[in-house]
Amino acid sequence: MKRAVTALSVTIIALAAAACGQTIEQRAATGAIAGAVVAGPVGAAVGGVAGAAVGQPDKPN
């Protein structure tokens, strides 16, 4: 249960922080840093993926 709450918290923080940056790479990095602060290496992975996912719609064609 505690891991699920932690993962959810990391995801929420990463999505909020992922809006920082202009490119997909910047958003992924920001999400990874936010995730690492909250939950260490696992949080960094989740945050990086969330940041990249949030950045996808803004990618120019």
mmCIF file of N, CA and C in Angstrom:
data_model
loop_
_atom_site.group_PDB
_atom_site.id
_atom_site.type_symbol
_atom_site.label_atom_id
_atom_site.label_comp_id
_atom_site.label_asym_id
_atom_site.label_seq_id
_atom_site.Cartn_x
_atom_site.Cartn_y
_atom_site.Cartn_z
ATOM 1 N N MET A 1 0.828 -1.193 0.000
ATOM 2 C CA MET A 1 0.000 0.000 0.000
ATOM 3 C C MET A 1 0.875 1.260 0.000
ATOM 4 N N LYS A 2 1.936 1.248 0.811
ATOM 5 C CA LYS A 2 2.806 2.419 0.897
ATOM 6 C C LYS A 2 3.502 2.679 -0.434
ATOM 7 N N ARG A 3 3.897 1.613 -1.135
ATOM 8 C CA ARG A 3 4.541 1.792 -2.441
ATOM 9 C C ARG A 3 3.576 2.376 -3.461
ATOM 10 N N ALA A 4 2.322 1.962 -3.405
ATOM 11 C CA ALA A 4 1.327 2.496 -4.345
ATOM 12 C C ALA A 4 1.112 3.985 -4.116
ATOM 13 N N VAL A 5 1.057 4.386 -2.869
ATOM 14 C CA VAL A 5 0.882 5.800 -2.543
ATOM 15 C C VAL A 5 2.104 6.591 -2.990
ATOM 16 N N THR A 6 3.291 6.024 -2.763
ATOM 17 C CA THR A 6 4.526 6.692 -3.185
ATOM 18 C C THR A 6 4.571 6.832 -4.698
ATOM 19 N N ALA A 7 4.221 5.760 -5.411
ATOM 20 C CA ALA A 7 4.227 5.816 -6.871
ATOM 21 C C ALA A 7 3.230 6.848 -7.387
ATOM 22 N N LEU A 8 2.075 6.909 -6.774
ATOM 23 C CA LEU A 8 1.071 7.895 -7.177
ATOM 24 C C LEU A 8 1.569 9.307 -6.910
ATOM 25 N N SER A 9 2.193 9.509 -5.767
ATOM 26 C CA SER A 9 2.737 10.831 -5.440
ATOM 27 C C SER A 9 3.811 11.245 -6.434
ATOM 28 N N VAL A 10 4.693 10.310 -6.765
ATOM 29 C CA VAL A 10 5.756 10.600 -7.729
ATOM 30 C C VAL A 10 5.158 10.967 -9.070
ATOM 31 N N THR A 11 4.159 10.242 -9.492
ATOM 32 C CA THR A 11 3.525 10.514 -10.782
ATOM 33 C C THR A 11 2.896 11.899 -10.806
ATOM 34 N N ILE A 12 2.207 12.260 -9.750
ATOM 35 C CA ILE A 12 1.560 13.575 -9.687
ATOM 36 C C ILE A 12 2.601 14.695 -9.706
ATOM 37 N N ILE A 13 3.646 14.539 -8.911
ATOM 38 C CA ILE A 13 4.692 15.565 -8.863
ATOM 39 C C ILE A 13 5.411 15.650 -10.200
ATOM 40 N N ALA A 14 5.685 14.485 -10.785
ATOM 41 C CA ALA A 14 6.390 14.473 -12.067
ATOM 42 C C ALA A 14 5.555 15.125 -13.163
ATOM 43 N N LEU A 15 4.267 14.862 -13.170
ATOM 44 C CA LEU A 15 3.412 15.488 -14.183
ATOM 45 C C LEU A 15 3.352 16.997 -13.997
ATOM 46 N N ALA A 16 3.312 17.426 -12.756
ATOM 47 C CA ALA A 16 3.294 18.869 -12.499
ATOM 48 C C ALA A 16 4.618 19.510 -12.898
ATOM 49 N N ALA A 17 5.708 18.862 -12.554
ATOM 50 C CA ALA A 17 7.030 19.414 -12.868
ATOM 51 C C ALA A 17 7.374 19.254 -14.340
ATOM 52 N N ALA A 18 6.767 18.278 -14.991
ATOM 53 C CA ALA A 18 7.095 18.010 -16.386
ATOM 54 C C ALA A 18 6.669 19.149 -17.306
ATOM 55 N N ALA A 19 5.785 19.984 -16.840
ATOM 56 C CA ALA A 19 5.376 21.122 -17.649
ATOM 57 C C ALA A 19 6.498 22.151 -17.776
ATOM 58 N N CYS A 20 7.522 22.023 -16.959
ATOM 59 C CA CYS A 20 8.674 22.922 -17.016
ATOM 60 C C CYS A 20 9.613 22.471 -18.126
ATOM 61 N N GLY A 21 9.854 23.320 -19.067
ATOM 62 C CA GLY A 21 10.754 22.993 -20.171
ATOM 63 C C GLY A 21 10.050 23.200 -21.496
ATOM 64 N N GLN A 22 10.861 23.378 -22.526
ATOM 65 C CA GLN A 22 10.288 23.646 -23.845
ATOM 66 C C GLN A 22 10.348 22.450 -24.769
ATOM 67 N N THR A 23 11.249 21.522 -24.509
ATOM 68 C CA THR A 23 11.374 20.353 -25.373
ATOM 69 C C THR A 23 11.028 19.097 -24.586
ATOM 70 N N ILE A 24 10.838 18.010 -25.307
ATOM 71 C CA ILE A 24 10.526 16.738 -24.657
ATOM 72 C C ILE A 24 11.660 16.332 -23.728
ATOM 73 N N GLU A 25 12.897 16.553 -24.159
ATOM 74 C CA GLU A 25 14.041 16.175 -23.339
ATOM 75 C C GLU A 25 14.080 16.972 -22.033
ATOM 76 N N GLN A 26 13.791 18.257 -22.110
ATOM 77 C CA GLN A 26 13.789 19.081 -20.911
ATOM 78 C C GLN A 26 12.684 18.654 -19.956
ATOM 79 N N ARG A 27 11.531 18.349 -20.494
ATOM 80 C CA ARG A 27 10.413 17.927 -19.649
ATOM 81 C C ARG A 27 10.686 16.568 -19.019
ATOM 82 N N ALA A 28 11.298 15.662 -19.761
ATOM 83 C CA ALA A 28 11.654 14.352 -19.206
ATOM 84 C C ALA A 28 12.685 14.512 -18.092
ATOM 85 N N ALA A 29 13.658 15.384 -18.306
ATOM 86 C CA ALA A 29 14.684 15.608 -17.284
ATOM 87 C C ALA A 29 14.093 16.227 -16.033
ATOM 88 N N THR A 30 13.210 17.189 -16.199
ATOM 89 C CA THR A 30 12.573 17.822 -15.047
ATOM 90 C C THR A 30 11.738 16.814 -14.274
ATOM 91 N N GLY A 31 10.996 15.984 -14.991
ATOM 92 C CA GLY A 31 10.207 14.941 -14.333
ATOM 93 C C GLY A 31 11.084 13.939 -13.609
ATOM 94 N N ALA A 32 12.207 13.584 -14.202
ATOM 95 C CA ALA A 32 13.118 12.627 -13.579
ATOM 96 C C ALA A 32 13.711 13.196 -12.290
ATOM 97 N N ILE A 33 14.059 14.465 -12.310
ATOM 98 C CA ILE A 33 14.619 15.086 -11.104
ATOM 99 C C ILE A 33 13.568 15.130 -9.993
ATOM 100 N N ALA A 34 12.362 15.518 -10.333
ATOM 101 C CA ALA A 34 11.293 15.558 -9.333
ATOM 102 C C ALA A 34 11.024 14.172 -8.771
ATOM 103 N N GLY A 35 11.006 13.162 -9.641
ATOM 104 C CA GLY A 35 10.781 11.798 -9.178
ATOM 105 C C GLY A 35 11.908 11.303 -8.299
ATOM 106 N N ALA A 36 13.139 11.648 -8.633
ATOM 107 C CA ALA A 36 14.289 11.213 -7.842
ATOM 108 C C ALA A 36 14.256 11.820 -6.444
ATOM 109 N N VAL A 37 13.819 13.046 -6.344
ATOM 110 C CA VAL A 37 13.741 13.698 -5.044
ATOM 111 C C VAL A 37 12.730 12.987 -4.152
ATOM 112 N N VAL A 38 11.621 12.560 -4.725
ATOM 113 C CA VAL A 38 10.566 11.937 -3.939
ATOM 114 C C VAL A 38 10.833 10.466 -3.663
ATOM 115 N N ALA A 39 11.277 9.702 -4.661
ATOM 116 C CA ALA A 39 11.336 8.249 -4.482
ATOM 117 C C ALA A 39 12.616 7.606 -4.990
ATOM 118 N N GLY A 40 13.672 8.350 -5.158
ATOM 119 C CA GLY A 40 14.945 7.757 -5.559
ATOM 120 C C GLY A 40 14.959 7.293 -7.013
ATOM 121 N N PRO A 41 15.731 6.233 -7.299
ATOM 122 C CA PRO A 41 15.904 5.783 -8.683
ATOM 123 C C PRO A 41 14.602 5.363 -9.375
ATOM 124 N N VAL A 42 13.739 4.702 -8.639
ATOM 125 C CA VAL A 42 12.460 4.291 -9.234
ATOM 126 C C VAL A 42 11.629 5.520 -9.572
ATOM 127 N N GLY A 43 11.620 6.481 -8.687
ATOM 128 C CA GLY A 43 10.904 7.727 -8.939
ATOM 129 C C GLY A 43 11.465 8.479 -10.121
ATOM 130 N N ALA A 44 12.781 8.423 -10.297
ATOM 131 C CA ALA A 44 13.404 9.079 -11.442
ATOM 132 C C ALA A 44 12.940 8.452 -12.738
ATOM 133 N N ALA A 45 12.846 7.137 -12.762
ATOM 134 C CA ALA A 45 12.376 6.448 -13.968
ATOM 135 C C ALA A 45 10.926 6.803 -14.271
ATOM 136 N N VAL A 46 10.086 6.766 -13.250
ATOM 137 C CA VAL A 46 8.668 7.100 -13.435
ATOM 138 C C VAL A 46 8.517 8.557 -13.855
ATOM 139 N N GLY A 47 9.247 9.443 -13.211
ATOM 140 C CA GLY A 47 9.170 10.866 -13.538
ATOM 141 C C GLY A 47 9.651 11.166 -14.939
ATOM 142 N N GLY A 48 10.719 10.502 -15.364
ATOM 143 C CA GLY A 48 11.225 10.704 -16.724
ATOM 144 C C GLY A 48 10.226 10.270 -17.776
ATOM 145 N N VAL A 49 9.603 9.126 -17.546
ATOM 146 C CA VAL A 49 8.585 8.636 -18.490
ATOM 147 C C VAL A 49 7.382 9.575 -18.504
ATOM 148 N N ALA A 50 6.962 10.018 -17.322
ATOM 149 C CA ALA A 50 5.819 10.930 -17.259
ATOM 150 C C ALA A 50 6.130 12.257 -17.940
ATOM 151 N N GLY A 51 7.333 12.761 -17.735
ATOM 152 C CA GLY A 51 7.720 14.015 -18.387
ATOM 153 C C GLY A 51 7.757 13.885 -19.899
ATOM 154 N N ALA A 52 8.266 12.769 -20.379
ATOM 155 C CA ALA A 52 8.300 12.541 -21.827
ATOM 156 C C ALA A 52 6.890 12.402 -22.387
ATOM 157 N N ALA A 53 6.022 11.741 -21.642
ATOM 158 C CA ALA A 53 4.641 11.552 -22.100
ATOM 159 C C ALA A 53 3.900 12.886 -22.167
ATOM 160 N N VAL A 54 4.131 13.735 -21.185
ATOM 161 C CA VAL A 54 3.487 15.038 -21.188
ATOM 162 C C VAL A 54 4.019 15.892 -22.327
ATOM 163 N N GLY A 55 5.286 15.726 -22.670
ATOM 164 C CA GLY A 55 5.889 16.528 -23.715
ATOM 165 C C GLY A 55 5.515 16.097 -25.117
ATOM 166 N N GLN A 56 4.988 14.921 -25.308
ATOM 167 C CA GLN A 56 4.698 14.414 -26.658
ATOM 168 C C GLN A 56 3.708 15.268 -27.456
ATOM 169 N N PRO A 57 2.600 15.726 -26.877
ATOM 170 C CA PRO A 57 1.653 16.493 -27.708
ATOM 171 C C PRO A 57 2.223 17.786 -28.262
ATOM 172 N N ASP A 58 3.265 18.341 -27.639
ATOM 173 C CA ASP A 58 3.823 19.607 -28.095
ATOM 174 C C ASP A 58 4.880 19.437 -29.184
ATOM 175 N N LYS A 59 5.220 18.219 -29.523
ATOM 176 C CA LYS A 59 6.271 17.981 -30.503
ATOM 177 C C LYS A 59 5.790 18.435 -31.896
ATOM 178 N N PRO A 60 6.556 19.295 -32.561
ATOM 179 C CA PRO A 60 6.125 19.762 -33.873
ATOM 180 C C PRO A 60 6.226 18.654 -34.925
ATOM 181 N N ASN A 61 5.366 18.726 -35.900
ATOM 182 C CA ASN A 61 5.372 17.724 -36.973
ATOM 183 C C ASN A 61 6.463 17.992 -37.968
#
